[in-house]
Every structure is written in structure tokens, then in C-alpha cells.
Amino acid sequence: MSATHAIDTWTEVETPENVTLTFQLAGPGSRIGAYLIDCALRVVVGYGVMWCASVLIPVLGQSLPIGFILLGLFILEWCYCGFFEGLWQGRTPGKWMFGLRVIKDAGYPIGIYDAMLRNLLRAADIFPGTYGVGLVCMGATKRMQRIGDLVARTIVIRDDRHRFARDTAAFSQLEPIPATECDGEYRVSERTLDVIEQLLWRRSQLPRRRVEEIAGILAEPVAQQLGYPLEKEPGDRNIYFLRRVLRTFSSIEEGQGP
Amino acid sequence: MTRDQFIRRRRPDWRRFEILVAEAESKNRSPLMVVLLNLWRRLSQAAKPQSLSGNEIAELSALYRGLCFDLSLIQSRDWGTSMSRYLNDLAARGHNVLYSSPPGSMQAVVAFVLGEFPALVRANGRYFLLALILFVVPGAICGTVVARDPSLAGRVMPGMYQMMFDHMYEESVSERQQHMEGAMAGFYVRNNVGVAFRCFAMGAFAGIGTVITLVYNSIFLGTVTGYVIGRGHGANFLEFVIGHGSFELTAIVISGAAGLIIGHTLIHPGQRSRADAIRDRGLVAVKLVLGAGVMLCVAAILEAFWSPSLFPFNVKMIVGVMLWISVILYLGFAGRSRKRAGRIEEPTPLTREFAP
């Protein structure tokens, strides 16, 4: 990952061990989604508290249950996110559902003070209603931080688990390309294999013609380097060839999975 | 070493690491229950949340160092993104487990309230003083003016409020018992702590928001006080507010001071970058505002249960004054001995060793 990232959602963090860890930042879209889930959850819990309190009114009289309701609303308003993030490794239920997590911008897990700080400052991010300041701030900063994130020095990342293995099972029925059919160097670099895999992975998201076009651009130099006689017909042949390349040159070790 | 050889040789370690990390993380897997469990553990200190044994932690950290080496190795070679992402992911998880901050405890909360918080208030005395001036001076001016001519109160608060305050303080406290103490406690917590937190958060706008909040509240409270005094209900008013005012007003000033810290750090980070400066000062500010929140909860209980109670005027005044004194003593002196004990001893001068 030594390539420079001009505009994308990756951010790099250098650890005390002198290793660069890479995290994928969460954008406003998924964060708003997580926020809405949290809001919905809070509304549900809020109504639950009110219902419980209303049951208690005949027993305790009006005063105490209303006090409980107001106290509950206060906790839901001001402490919900802070407590969850502080005690649950930077997640709230909404963030958990969207696979998001809050960490310090140096890669550390956040503590309770960081969590409270970034969530108290929500009041500033919400400012002219509907998170105007927060959204502008996220758009203007490199790591998509709202004011609460900037002051608490936190970032919100995607908490994905990456698989190590290439999904070789998908190609196992294909014939490998035999070395005897190739006149050139019988080797394909990992980076090229990555690109091929990315293309095949995104096949369902792209228009068919576009995939074929890219496959053509990709297949030709690979075939040339291998010295493999690739038919000059457009379309599916190229994709088929690329899948075979992936089948042939993916390492056996990887096929076993981690 | 080829890529395949490398993977074959290192994979057992990665797998073992993955198992250990998963075990360490497992306490966070099932969502809500574990949060509550963790909360309980933290408060009671019944068990360490870390589920790994000492040996396992030692093993984990050794494996982690190996993993970091692997990661930097494959980052320097062109061995594909799938592997580097996988290792990056593992390293990040290990990093998170190994560097997680020590869990808090009930002890830490008590130590914070008894020592750390007042010490922090004193250490940031200049901000406190500025917030105090902002919170007292405009209100004092408005109060004095309005007390002389209550009709001027209309400039600040609408007639509806004036009638409400007339009604509230016409009679002494004993005549307006409503048996709503519990509800009022909840209301005071939600409202007052909300005001304090918002006052703090607005400090992020270069401190301007905090200044506006402080001055606005000061003018409003000053006008109310002046109006009630001007209408001749001063004694009833004082009887009600003197008790909880000690905690409430001080806490608002402290949250204002915290907001000013944020604002000042953003405007003038000093010799450091803004990001570096805010790391230290932000922590101080949030500790101050959380402490202020605790004070406001105390104030809410006093305001709901003590202030409208039926004790005679003199008793309430005496207790009120004592509460003020205790707040001042608490903020002025609590946590001093702890700080002295924690101070680093001056190193003994080397000259003695060279002396004949």
C-alpha cells in the first residue's frame, strides 16, 4: 500500500511499531444511516420508559415517575452515544449495524472521555438544525471529521473484516492454462491478479459492454506477456481468459484460506 | 523467499493470533448485554474485562510484533492487496486489543470527584475567572437597573413571564407546595445539564457560542432577580434560590470555562499545531464539563427537594450559606494533598557525590 492516495476514503496511521495501518473512513451516508437507527432506537426506548413510568403512577403518585421520564430523556439525549462508544469499543447499536466504529486518529481505541467529548460536541455539529455545521465540516476535512471528531481527535472507520484468500472455489472448474501453451514468461504479477479479481468482482455492478471493454484492455497485455495465443474476438473470450489466468496463477496456499 | 513460502511459514502464527484476538474481542461480540455487563464490571471492579490470561497476553504481543514485521515486509513488496489487507486488518485488531485504555472503575470516579475535578478547576482558574465575569457582570448590571424600575423588565422578558414570577414569589415557599419534587428533579437535571453541555459545545465556534450563552443567561437571570426584588419579593426569592444556587451557578460558570478552553485552544493553539493542542486541552475541557454535570445533578436534587421545603427562613439561609462555603472550599482545596503526594521529588544534587 505504498501508493499515494490522492482522493479516496483510505487513511493511514503509523503505529509505535513503525507499521502503517490502513483504515477505510466512513462517509456521511453510512454515518447518517447509523445515526437514524440510533434515533429510532432512542425513540423506542423513550416510549418504553414512558410506558413503564405510566404503569408506576398509580403506585408512586405522579411526581416520581415524571421525574424518571425526564431523567431517562436526559440520558437518552446526552449520554446514549457517549456511553455506548466509550464502553463498546467505539460502537453504538446503529454504528454496529452499519459496520462502523470510532477510533482515535492515531489508531487507538477510544476511551470514555473521548466518547463523551465527541458526543457532547454534537450540539455544535447540529447547530443550525439538521447537522449543517457537521456535514460541512465533514466535507471540508481530509478524514471526514465533524467538529466533535476534530476536538476529540477521533475518526469513524468501516470495521470490515477482509478475507485473505482469493475465492478460488469460483474458478475451480476451469482448466488451468498449461505452461506448454505459452511461449513467453509463465508468470503474472500479484498486482495484475488483484486487478483481474477486482474486475470480476464488480462484474455485476457494471454494464456488460463496459466489462467486456475493460477485459479486452486487460487481457491483451497479459496474453502478450504470457505468449498465449488469444483469439482476437471481442467479448466473453477475454473474460473467460482472465478467469483462467486467475485460476492458474492464484497461489495454492491462498486457496486454503486463512 | 517466494510469496507462497512466506505464507506457508507465517500462516500458523497468523491463525494463532487471530484466535487470541478473537478471544480478547469476544467480550464485545454480543452487543447490548455485554455493554451492560462491562458497565457493571467497571463499576464493581468484580473482574477484569480482559479475558486473556497473562501468558496469552505475552504470546499475543509477541505474535503482534511478528505480524507487524510481516505487514511492513509485504507492504514493501508487491504481493497483492488481498494479503496486505488481511494482515492490515489483523494488525489493526491486535493494535486495538493491546492498546485499549485501562478500564475505569468506581474508584476512579470517586477520585475524579474528590480530587481531580477541583484540581482541574483551580489549574484553569483564569478561564473560570473569565467565565465568572461574563456570567456575573451583565446580570448584575441588568439586575440593579431592573430592581430600581421593574417596568424595564419588559425589555428582556415578556409580560407572561413577569406574571409567572409575580405569582411564584408572592408568597413564601411554604404556601406553594405542589408535591411535585420528583418531577421537578428530573426537569432540573434535563434542563440545566442540557444548558451546561450546550454552553460547552458552543465553545467549538471559537468560543463565541459560549460567550453568547453565558451573557444571555446572565442577563436573563439578572433581570429576573432584579424584577422579583423590585416587586418586593426578594426575601421569598432568596430563600428559594440560595441553597441550590451554590452548585448550580458555579457549575454553569465551570461549563462556560470549559467552552472557553476549547475556543481559546482553537484560536490560539500556542507553539503546537491545533490538532496537538486540542488533544490535551480537549481532555481537560471535557473533564471539567462532566464534573459540572455532576454538580448540576446535586443542584437539581437540592432545588427540587430542599429549596421548596418547609423549614423556617433562617434555617434555609444558614444552610444556604453553608452550601456556598462548602462549594468554595471544595473547589478551592479538595485534591491538594493528592497533588502534593504525586509531585516528582527533586533529584538530589550531584555535587554531593563529588564532595570530598
Coordinates of C-alpha atoms in Angstrom, one line a residue:
Chain A
M1 CA 0.0 0.0 0.0
S2 CA 2.8 2.3 -0.8
A3 CA 0.9 4.1 -3.5
T4 CA -0.2 7.6 -2.7
H5 CA -3.9 8.0 -2.2
A6 CA -5.0 11.3 -3.7
I7 CA -8.7 11.3 -3.2
D8 CA -10.2 8.2 -1.6
T9 CA -11.5 7.0 1.7
W10 CA -8.4 5.3 3.0
T11 CA -6.4 6.8 5.8
E12 CA -3.1 5.7 7.1
V13 CA -2.0 5.6 10.7
E14 CA 1.6 4.9 11.8
T15 CA 1.8 2.8 14.9
P16 CA 4.6 2.8 17.5
E17 CA 5.9 -0.4 15.9
N18 CA 6.6 1.7 12.7
V19 CA 4.0 -0.1 10.8
T20 CA 1.5 1.8 8.7
L21 CA -2.1 0.6 9.3
T22 CA -4.7 1.5 6.8
F23 CA -8.3 2.2 7.7
Q24 CA -11.2 2.9 5.5
L25 CA -13.1 6.0 6.5
A26 CA -16.9 6.0 6.8
G27 CA -18.6 8.7 4.8
P28 CA -21.6 10.8 5.6
G29 CA -24.0 8.3 4.0
S30 CA -23.5 5.4 6.3
R31 CA -23.0 7.7 9.3
I32 CA -26.3 9.3 8.7
G33 CA -27.9 5.8 8.4
A34 CA -26.3 4.7 11.7
Y35 CA -27.5 8.0 13.3
L36 CA -31.1 7.4 12.1
I37 CA -31.0 3.9 13.5
D38 CA -29.8 5.2 16.8
C39 CA -32.5 7.9 16.8
A40 CA -35.2 5.3 16.1
L41 CA -33.8 3.1 18.9
R42 CA -33.9 6.0 21.3
V43 CA -37.4 6.9 20.4
V44 CA -38.5 3.3 21.1
V45 CA -36.6 3.2 24.4
G46 CA -38.0 6.6 25.3
Y47 CA -41.5 5.3 24.8
G48 CA -40.7 2.2 26.8
V49 CA -39.6 4.4 29.7
M50 CA -42.7 6.5 29.5
W51 CA -44.9 3.3 29.4
C52 CA -43.1 1.9 32.5
A53 CA -43.5 5.2 34.3
S54 CA -47.1 5.4 33.5
V55 CA -47.6 2.0 35.0
L56 CA -46.0 3.2 38.2
I57 CA -48.1 6.3 38.5
P58 CA -50.9 4.7 40.5
V59 CA -48.3 3.2 42.9
L60 CA -45.9 6.1 43.4
G61 CA -48.1 9.1 42.5
Q62 CA -47.4 11.5 39.6
S63 CA -44.3 13.2 40.7
L64 CA -41.6 10.5 40.8
P65 CA -42.5 8.7 37.5
I66 CA -42.5 12.0 35.6
G67 CA -39.1 12.7 37.2
F68 CA -37.9 9.3 35.9
I69 CA -39.2 10.0 32.4
L70 CA -37.3 13.4 32.3
L71 CA -34.2 11.8 33.7
G72 CA -34.5 9.0 31.1
L73 CA -34.9 11.5 28.3
F74 CA -31.8 13.4 29.5
I75 CA -29.7 10.1 29.5
L76 CA -31.0 9.2 26.0
E77 CA -30.3 12.7 24.7
W78 CA -26.9 13.3 26.1
C79 CA -25.3 10.0 27.3
Y80 CA -26.6 7.3 24.9
C81 CA -23.9 7.7 22.3
G82 CA -21.1 8.6 24.7
F83 CA -21.8 5.6 26.9
F84 CA -22.1 3.1 24.1
E85 CA -19.0 4.4 22.3
G86 CA -17.0 4.6 25.4
L87 CA -17.8 1.1 26.7
W88 CA -18.3 -0.8 23.5
Q89 CA -15.1 -0.1 21.5
G90 CA -16.5 2.9 19.7
R91 CA -19.7 1.4 18.6
T92 CA -23.3 2.4 19.1
P93 CA -26.1 0.0 18.0
G94 CA -26.6 2.0 14.8
K95 CA -22.9 2.1 14.0
W96 CA -22.7 -1.7 14.7
M97 CA -25.4 -2.4 12.2
F98 CA -23.6 -0.3 9.6
G99 CA -20.3 -1.8 10.4
L100 CA -18.8 1.5 11.7
R101 CA -16.5 2.2 14.6
V102 CA -15.0 5.2 16.2
I103 CA -11.2 5.2 16.9
K104 CA -8.7 7.8 17.8
D105 CA -7.0 9.3 14.8
A106 CA -3.8 7.6 16.0
G107 CA -5.4 4.2 15.6
Y108 CA -6.1 3.6 19.3
P109 CA -9.5 2.6 20.7
I110 CA -11.4 5.5 22.2
G111 CA -11.9 5.9 26.0
I112 CA -14.9 7.1 27.8
Y113 CA -13.7 10.8 27.9
D114 CA -13.1 10.8 24.1
A115 CA -16.6 9.3 23.6
M116 CA -18.3 11.8 25.8
L117 CA -16.4 14.7 24.3
R118 CA -17.2 13.9 20.7
N119 CA -20.8 13.4 21.6
L120 CA -21.3 16.5 23.7
L121 CA -20.0 18.5 20.8
R122 CA -22.8 17.1 18.7
A123 CA -24.6 20.2 20.0
A124 CA -22.2 22.3 17.9
D125 CA -22.4 20.0 14.9
I126 CA -26.2 20.0 14.8
F127 CA -26.0 23.8 15.0
P128 CA -28.3 25.4 12.5
G129 CA -30.6 22.4 12.6
T130 CA -30.1 19.1 10.7
Y131 CA -26.3 18.9 11.2
G132 CA -25.4 21.8 8.9
V133 CA -22.1 22.5 10.6
G134 CA -21.3 18.8 11.0
L135 CA -21.8 18.0 7.3
V136 CA -19.9 21.0 6.0
C137 CA -17.1 20.2 8.4
M138 CA -17.0 16.5 7.3
G139 CA -16.9 17.7 3.7
A140 CA -14.0 20.1 4.4
T141 CA -11.7 17.8 6.3
K142 CA -9.5 15.2 4.9
R143 CA -10.7 12.4 7.2
M144 CA -14.3 13.3 7.2
Q145 CA -14.5 14.5 10.8
R146 CA -17.2 16.6 12.2
I147 CA -16.4 19.2 14.9
G148 CA -16.8 16.6 17.7
D149 CA -14.3 14.3 15.9
L150 CA -11.8 17.2 15.4
V151 CA -11.8 18.2 19.0
A152 CA -11.8 14.6 20.4
R153 CA -9.3 13.6 17.7
T154 CA -11.4 10.7 16.5
I155 CA -12.2 9.2 13.1
V156 CA -15.1 6.9 12.1
I157 CA -14.0 3.9 10.1
R158 CA -15.5 0.9 8.4
D159 CA -15.0 -2.1 10.6
D160 CA -14.7 -4.6 7.8
R161 CA -13.1 -8.0 8.0
H162 CA -11.0 -8.6 4.9
R163 CA -10.6 -12.1 3.7
F164 CA -7.1 -13.2 2.9
A165 CA -7.9 -15.9 0.3
R166 CA -8.9 -15.3 -3.2
D167 CA -12.1 -17.0 -3.9
T168 CA -10.6 -19.8 -5.9
A169 CA -13.6 -22.1 -5.4
A170 CA -15.4 -19.9 -8.0
F171 CA -12.8 -20.9 -10.7
S172 CA -12.0 -24.5 -9.7
Q173 CA -14.0 -26.0 -12.6
L174 CA -11.9 -24.1 -15.1
E175 CA -9.0 -25.6 -16.9
P176 CA -5.7 -24.0 -15.9
I177 CA -3.6 -22.5 -18.7
P178 CA -0.9 -25.1 -19.3
A179 CA 2.7 -23.8 -19.5
T180 CA 3.2 -25.6 -22.7
E181 CA 0.7 -23.3 -24.5
C182 CA 2.7 -20.2 -23.5
D183 CA 5.8 -19.0 -25.3
G184 CA 6.5 -16.1 -23.1
E185 CA 7.2 -15.7 -19.4
Y186 CA 4.9 -18.0 -17.4
R187 CA 4.2 -15.6 -14.6
V188 CA 1.6 -13.0 -13.7
S189 CA 2.2 -10.4 -11.0
E190 CA 0.1 -10.2 -7.9
R191 CA -1.0 -6.7 -8.7
T192 CA -2.3 -7.8 -12.1
L193 CA -4.2 -10.7 -10.4
D194 CA -5.7 -8.1 -8.0
V195 CA -6.9 -6.0 -10.8
I196 CA -8.4 -9.0 -12.6
E197 CA -10.1 -10.1 -9.4
Q198 CA -11.5 -6.6 -8.8
L199 CA -12.9 -6.5 -12.3
L200 CA -14.6 -9.9 -11.9
W201 CA -15.9 -9.0 -8.5
R202 CA -17.5 -5.8 -9.9
R203 CA -18.9 -7.5 -13.0
S204 CA -22.4 -7.5 -11.6
Q205 CA -22.3 -3.7 -10.9
L206 CA -21.1 -2.7 -14.3
P207 CA -22.8 -2.7 -17.7
R208 CA -21.9 -5.8 -19.8
R209 CA -20.3 -3.8 -22.6
R210 CA -18.1 -1.9 -20.3
V211 CA -16.9 -5.1 -18.6
E212 CA -16.0 -6.6 -22.0
E213 CA -14.2 -3.4 -23.0
I214 CA -12.1 -3.3 -19.8
A215 CA -11.5 -7.1 -20.1
G216 CA -10.1 -6.6 -23.6
I217 CA -7.7 -3.9 -22.4
L218 CA -6.6 -6.1 -19.6
A219 CA -6.4 -9.4 -21.4
E220 CA -4.2 -8.3 -24.3
P221 CA -1.0 -7.3 -22.4
V222 CA -1.4 -10.3 -20.1
A223 CA -1.7 -12.7 -23.1
Q224 CA 1.2 -10.9 -24.8
Q225 CA 3.5 -11.3 -21.8
L226 CA 2.5 -15.0 -21.4
G227 CA 2.9 -15.5 -25.1
Y228 CA -0.6 -17.1 -25.1
P229 CA -2.4 -17.1 -28.4
L230 CA -5.5 -15.1 -27.5
E231 CA -8.2 -15.1 -30.2
K232 CA -8.9 -11.6 -31.5
E233 CA -12.6 -11.9 -31.0
P234 CA -14.2 -9.4 -28.5
G235 CA -16.5 -10.1 -25.6
D236 CA -16.7 -13.2 -23.5
R237 CA -13.5 -14.8 -24.6
N238 CA -11.5 -12.1 -22.8
I239 CA -13.3 -12.6 -19.6
Y240 CA -13.0 -16.4 -19.9
F241 CA -9.3 -15.9 -20.4
L242 CA -8.9 -13.7 -17.4
R243 CA -10.7 -16.1 -15.2
R244 CA -8.4 -18.9 -16.3
V245 CA -5.4 -16.6 -15.6
L246 CA -6.7 -16.1 -12.1
R247 CA -7.3 -19.8 -11.7
T248 CA -3.8 -20.7 -12.9
F249 CA -1.7 -18.2 -11.1
S250 CA -3.5 -17.8 -7.8
S251 CA -1.3 -19.3 -5.2
I252 CA -2.3 -22.7 -3.9
E253 CA -1.5 -21.5 -0.4
E254 CA -4.2 -18.9 -0.7
G255 CA -6.8 -21.4 -1.8
Q256 CA -6.7 -23.0 1.6
G257 CA -7.9 -19.8 3.3
P258 CA -6.6 -18.4 6.5
Chain B
M1 CA 11.6 -16.3 -0.2
T2 CA 8.7 -16.5 -2.6
R3 CA 5.2 -15.4 -1.6
D4 CA 4.0 -19.0 -1.2
Q5 CA 6.9 -19.9 1.0
F6 CA 6.3 -16.8 3.1
I7 CA 2.7 -17.6 3.5
R8 CA 3.3 -21.2 4.4
R9 CA 5.8 -20.3 7.0
R10 CA 4.0 -17.5 8.7
R11 CA 0.4 -18.6 8.5
P12 CA 0.3 -20.7 11.7
D13 CA 1.3 -17.6 13.6
W14 CA -1.4 -15.5 11.9
R15 CA -4.0 -18.2 12.7
R16 CA -3.0 -18.3 16.4
F17 CA -3.0 -14.5 16.5
E18 CA -6.5 -14.5 15.0
I19 CA -7.8 -16.9 17.6
L20 CA -6.3 -14.9 20.5
V21 CA -7.5 -11.6 19.2
A22 CA -11.0 -13.0 18.7
E23 CA -10.9 -14.3 22.2
A24 CA -9.9 -10.9 23.5
E25 CA -12.6 -9.3 21.4
S26 CA -15.3 -11.8 22.3
K27 CA -16.3 -9.8 25.3
N28 CA -17.6 -7.2 22.8
R29 CA -19.4 -9.6 20.4
S30 CA -22.9 -9.8 21.7
P31 CA -23.9 -6.2 21.8
L32 CA -26.2 -4.9 24.5
M33 CA -25.7 -7.5 27.1
V34 CA -22.0 -7.1 27.1
V35 CA -22.2 -3.4 27.3
L36 CA -24.3 -3.7 30.4
L37 CA -22.0 -6.4 31.7
N38 CA -19.0 -4.2 31.1
L39 CA -20.6 -1.3 32.8
W40 CA -21.3 -3.4 35.8
R41 CA -17.8 -4.8 35.8
R42 CA -16.3 -1.3 35.6
L43 CA -18.5 -0.1 38.4
S44 CA -18.0 -3.0 40.7
Q45 CA -14.4 -4.0 39.7
A46 CA -15.6 -7.6 40.1
A47 CA -13.5 -8.9 37.3
K48 CA -11.1 -7.5 34.7
P49 CA -12.9 -7.3 31.4
Q50 CA -9.7 -8.7 29.7
S51 CA -10.5 -12.4 29.2
L52 CA -7.0 -13.4 28.3
S53 CA -4.5 -14.9 30.8
G54 CA -1.1 -13.3 31.4
N55 CA 0.7 -15.9 29.3
E56 CA -1.8 -15.4 26.5
I57 CA -1.3 -11.7 26.5
A58 CA 2.5 -12.2 26.4
E59 CA 2.0 -14.6 23.5
L60 CA -0.3 -12.1 21.8
S61 CA 2.1 -9.3 22.0
A62 CA 5.0 -11.4 20.7
L63 CA 2.8 -12.6 17.8
Y64 CA 1.7 -9.0 17.2
R65 CA 5.3 -7.8 16.8
G66 CA 5.9 -10.6 14.3
L67 CA 2.7 -9.6 12.5
C68 CA 3.8 -6.0 12.3
F69 CA 7.1 -7.1 10.7
D70 CA 5.2 -9.3 8.2
L71 CA 3.0 -6.4 7.3
S72 CA 5.8 -4.0 6.7
L73 CA 7.5 -6.7 4.6
I74 CA 4.6 -7.3 2.3
Q75 CA 3.9 -3.5 2.1
S76 CA 7.4 -3.1 0.7
R77 CA 6.9 -5.9 -1.8
D78 CA 4.2 -6.2 -4.4
W79 CA 2.4 -9.2 -3.1
G80 CA -1.1 -8.2 -3.7
T81 CA -3.7 -6.2 -1.8
S82 CA -5.7 -9.2 -0.5
M83 CA -2.9 -10.3 1.7
S84 CA -1.9 -6.9 2.8
R85 CA -5.5 -6.1 3.7
Y86 CA -5.9 -9.2 5.6
L87 CA -2.7 -8.6 7.6
N88 CA -3.5 -4.9 8.0
D89 CA -6.9 -5.9 9.4
L90 CA -5.3 -8.4 11.8
A91 CA -2.7 -5.9 12.9
A92 CA -5.4 -3.2 13.4
R93 CA -7.4 -5.6 15.6
G94 CA -4.3 -6.5 17.6
H95 CA -3.4 -2.9 18.0
N96 CA -6.9 -2.2 19.3
V97 CA -6.7 -5.0 21.8
L98 CA -3.2 -4.3 23.0
Y99 CA -3.5 -0.5 23.3
S100 CA -7.0 -0.3 24.8
S101 CA -7.0 2.1 27.7
P102 CA -7.3 0.6 31.2
P103 CA -10.8 0.2 32.3
G104 CA -12.3 2.8 34.6
S105 CA -13.7 1.9 37.9
M106 CA -15.9 3.3 40.7
Q107 CA -12.6 4.2 42.5
A108 CA -11.6 6.3 39.5
V109 CA -15.0 8.1 39.6
V110 CA -14.6 8.8 43.3
A111 CA -11.1 10.0 42.8
F112 CA -12.2 12.3 40.0
V113 CA -15.0 13.9 42.0
L114 CA -13.0 14.3 45.2
G115 CA -9.6 15.3 43.8
E116 CA -9.1 15.6 40.1
F117 CA -12.0 17.8 39.2
P118 CA -11.5 20.6 41.7
A119 CA -7.7 20.5 41.0
L120 CA -8.6 21.0 37.3
V121 CA -10.8 23.9 38.1
R122 CA -8.0 25.5 40.0
A123 CA -5.5 24.8 37.3
N124 CA -7.7 26.6 34.8
G125 CA -8.6 29.4 37.2
R126 CA -8.1 32.1 34.5
Y127 CA -10.8 30.6 32.3
F128 CA -13.0 30.2 35.4
L129 CA -12.5 33.8 36.2
L130 CA -13.3 35.0 32.7
A131 CA -16.4 32.9 32.6
L132 CA -17.4 34.2 36.0
I133 CA -17.0 37.8 34.8
L134 CA -19.1 37.0 31.7
F135 CA -21.7 35.4 33.8
V136 CA -21.9 37.9 36.7
V137 CA -21.3 41.4 35.3
P138 CA -24.1 41.7 32.7
G139 CA -26.6 40.1 35.1
A140 CA -25.5 42.4 37.9
I141 CA -26.0 45.5 35.7
C142 CA -29.4 44.4 34.5
G143 CA -30.4 43.3 38.0
T144 CA -29.6 46.6 39.5
V145 CA -31.3 48.6 36.8
V146 CA -34.5 46.5 36.8
A147 CA -34.6 46.4 40.6
R148 CA -34.9 50.2 40.6
D149 CA -37.6 50.2 37.9
P150 CA -39.3 46.8 37.4
S151 CA -41.2 48.1 34.4
L152 CA -37.9 47.9 32.5
A153 CA -38.1 44.1 32.8
G154 CA -40.3 44.0 29.8
R155 CA -37.3 44.8 27.6
V156 CA -35.9 41.4 28.4
M157 CA -38.8 39.1 29.3
P158 CA -42.3 39.1 28.1
G159 CA -45.2 40.0 30.3
M160 CA -46.3 36.4 30.6
Y161 CA -43.0 35.6 32.5
Q162 CA -43.5 38.6 34.7
M163 CA -46.9 37.4 35.8
M164 CA -45.5 34.0 36.4
F165 CA -42.7 35.2 38.6
D166 CA -45.0 37.5 40.4
H167 CA -47.2 34.6 41.1
M168 CA -44.3 32.3 42.1
Y169 CA -42.7 34.6 44.7
E170 CA -45.7 36.5 46.0
E171 CA -46.0 34.1 48.9
S172 CA -43.3 32.4 50.8
V173 CA -42.3 28.9 49.8
S174 CA -44.5 27.2 52.4
E175 CA -47.6 28.4 50.6
R176 CA -46.9 27.0 47.2
Q177 CA -46.1 23.3 47.9
Q178 CA -47.2 21.3 45.0
H179 CA -45.8 17.8 45.8
M180 CA -44.0 17.6 42.5
E181 CA -40.5 17.3 43.8
G182 CA -39.6 14.1 41.9
A183 CA -40.8 15.5 38.6
M184 CA -39.0 18.8 39.2
A185 CA -35.8 17.0 40.0
G186 CA -36.0 15.2 36.6
F187 CA -36.8 18.5 34.9
Y188 CA -33.9 20.4 36.5
V189 CA -31.4 17.6 35.6
R190 CA -32.6 17.6 32.0
N191 CA -32.8 21.3 31.5
N192 CA -29.8 22.6 33.5
V193 CA -27.3 19.9 32.5
G194 CA -28.5 20.4 28.9
V195 CA -27.9 24.1 29.2
A196 CA -24.4 23.5 30.6
F197 CA -23.5 20.9 27.9
R198 CA -24.7 23.2 25.1
C199 CA -22.9 26.1 26.6
F200 CA -19.7 24.0 26.5
A201 CA -20.3 22.7 22.9
M202 CA -20.8 26.1 21.5
G203 CA -17.2 26.8 22.5
A204 CA -16.3 25.0 19.4
F205 CA -17.3 28.1 17.4
A206 CA -14.1 29.8 18.5
G207 CA -15.6 30.4 22.0
I208 CA -18.2 32.8 20.7
G209 CA -21.1 30.5 21.3
T210 CA -20.1 30.0 24.9
V211 CA -19.7 33.8 25.5
I212 CA -23.2 34.4 24.0
T213 CA -24.7 31.6 26.1
L214 CA -23.1 32.9 29.3
V215 CA -24.1 36.5 28.7
Y216 CA -27.6 35.6 27.6
N217 CA -28.3 33.5 30.7
S218 CA -26.6 36.1 32.9
I219 CA -28.9 38.9 31.5
F220 CA -32.0 36.8 31.9
L221 CA -31.2 35.6 35.4
G222 CA -30.1 39.1 36.5
T223 CA -33.3 40.6 35.1
V224 CA -35.5 38.0 36.9
T225 CA -33.7 38.6 40.2
G226 CA -33.9 42.4 39.8
Y227 CA -37.6 42.2 38.9
V228 CA -38.5 40.0 41.8
I229 CA -36.6 42.2 44.2
G230 CA -38.1 45.3 42.6
R231 CA -41.6 44.0 43.2
G232 CA -40.7 43.4 46.9
H233 CA -40.5 39.6 46.9
G234 CA -36.7 39.5 47.4
A235 CA -36.8 37.5 50.7
N236 CA -39.0 34.8 49.3
F237 CA -36.8 34.6 46.2
L238 CA -33.6 34.4 48.2
E239 CA -35.0 31.7 50.5
F240 CA -35.7 29.6 47.4
V241 CA -32.5 30.1 45.4
I242 CA -29.7 30.4 48.0
G243 CA -29.4 26.6 48.6
H244 CA -29.1 25.2 45.1
G245 CA -27.6 28.4 43.6
S246 CA -24.3 27.4 45.1
F247 CA -23.9 24.3 43.0
E248 CA -25.9 25.4 40.0
L249 CA -24.4 28.8 39.3
T250 CA -20.9 27.6 39.9
A251 CA -21.4 24.6 37.6
I252 CA -22.7 26.8 34.8
V253 CA -19.6 29.0 35.2
I254 CA -17.3 25.9 35.1
S255 CA -19.0 24.6 31.9
G256 CA -18.5 28.1 30.4
A257 CA -14.9 27.9 31.4
A258 CA -14.6 24.5 29.6
G259 CA -16.2 26.0 26.5
L260 CA -13.7 28.9 26.6
I261 CA -10.8 26.5 26.9
I262 CA -12.0 24.8 23.6
G263 CA -12.5 28.2 21.9
H264 CA -9.2 29.6 23.1
T265 CA -7.3 26.5 22.0
L266 CA -8.8 26.7 18.5
I267 CA -8.0 30.4 18.2
H268 CA -4.6 30.3 19.8
P269 CA -3.0 26.8 20.0
G270 CA 0.4 28.3 21.0
Q271 CA 3.6 26.6 19.9
R272 CA 1.8 23.4 18.8
S273 CA -0.4 22.5 15.9
R274 CA -4.1 22.9 16.5
A275 CA -4.6 19.2 16.5
D276 CA -1.9 18.6 19.1
A277 CA -3.1 21.4 21.3
I278 CA -6.7 20.3 21.3
R279 CA -5.7 16.7 22.3
D280 CA -4.6 17.9 25.8
R281 CA -6.9 20.8 26.2
G282 CA -10.0 18.9 24.9
L283 CA -9.5 16.2 27.6
V284 CA -9.2 18.9 30.3
A285 CA -12.3 20.6 29.0
V286 CA -14.5 17.5 28.8
K287 CA -13.4 16.5 32.3
L288 CA -14.5 20.0 33.5
V289 CA -17.8 19.9 31.9
L290 CA -18.6 16.3 33.1
G291 CA -17.7 17.5 36.6
A292 CA -20.0 20.4 36.1
G293 CA -22.7 18.0 35.1
V294 CA -22.3 16.1 38.4
M295 CA -22.5 19.3 40.3
L296 CA -25.7 20.2 38.4
C297 CA -27.3 16.9 39.4
V298 CA -26.6 17.7 43.0
A299 CA -28.1 21.2 42.4
A300 CA -31.2 19.6 40.8
I301 CA -31.8 17.4 43.9
L302 CA -31.3 20.4 46.2
E303 CA -33.5 22.6 44.0
A304 CA -36.3 20.0 43.9
F305 CA -36.3 18.7 47.5
W306 CA -34.5 21.2 49.7
S307 CA -35.3 24.6 48.2
P308 CA -39.1 24.3 48.3
S309 CA -39.1 22.6 51.7
L310 CA -40.9 24.0 54.7
F311 CA -38.0 24.8 57.0
P312 CA -38.0 28.2 58.6
F313 CA -36.4 31.1 56.7
N314 CA -33.4 31.4 59.0
V315 CA -32.6 27.7 58.8
K316 CA -32.7 27.8 55.0
M317 CA -30.5 30.9 54.9
I318 CA -27.9 29.3 57.2
V319 CA -27.8 26.1 55.3
G320 CA -27.7 28.0 52.0
V321 CA -24.6 30.0 53.2
M322 CA -23.0 26.8 54.4
L323 CA -23.6 25.2 51.0
W324 CA -21.9 28.2 49.3
I325 CA -19.0 27.9 51.7
S326 CA -18.7 24.2 51.1
V327 CA -18.7 24.7 47.3
I328 CA -15.9 27.3 47.7
L329 CA -13.9 25.1 50.0
Y330 CA -14.4 22.1 47.7
L331 CA -13.3 23.8 44.6
G332 CA -10.5 25.7 46.4
F333 CA -9.0 23.0 48.4
A334 CA -10.1 19.4 47.5
G335 CA -7.4 17.3 46.0
R336 CA -4.5 19.4 47.2
S337 CA -2.8 16.8 49.3
R338 CA -3.1 14.3 46.4
K339 CA -1.3 16.6 44.1
R340 CA 1.5 17.2 46.6
A341 CA 1.9 13.4 47.0
G342 CA 2.1 12.9 43.3
R343 CA 4.7 15.5 42.7
I344 CA 8.0 14.3 41.5
E345 CA 10.8 14.6 44.0
E346 CA 13.5 17.0 43.2
P347 CA 16.6 14.9 42.3
T348 CA 19.3 15.2 44.9
P349 CA 22.1 17.4 43.6
L350 CA 25.1 15.6 42.1
T351 CA 27.5 17.8 43.8
R352 CA 27.3 15.8 47.0
E353 CA 28.9 12.9 45.3
F354 CA 31.9 14.9 44.2
A355 CA 32.3 16.5 47.6
P356 CA 35.3 15.3 49.4

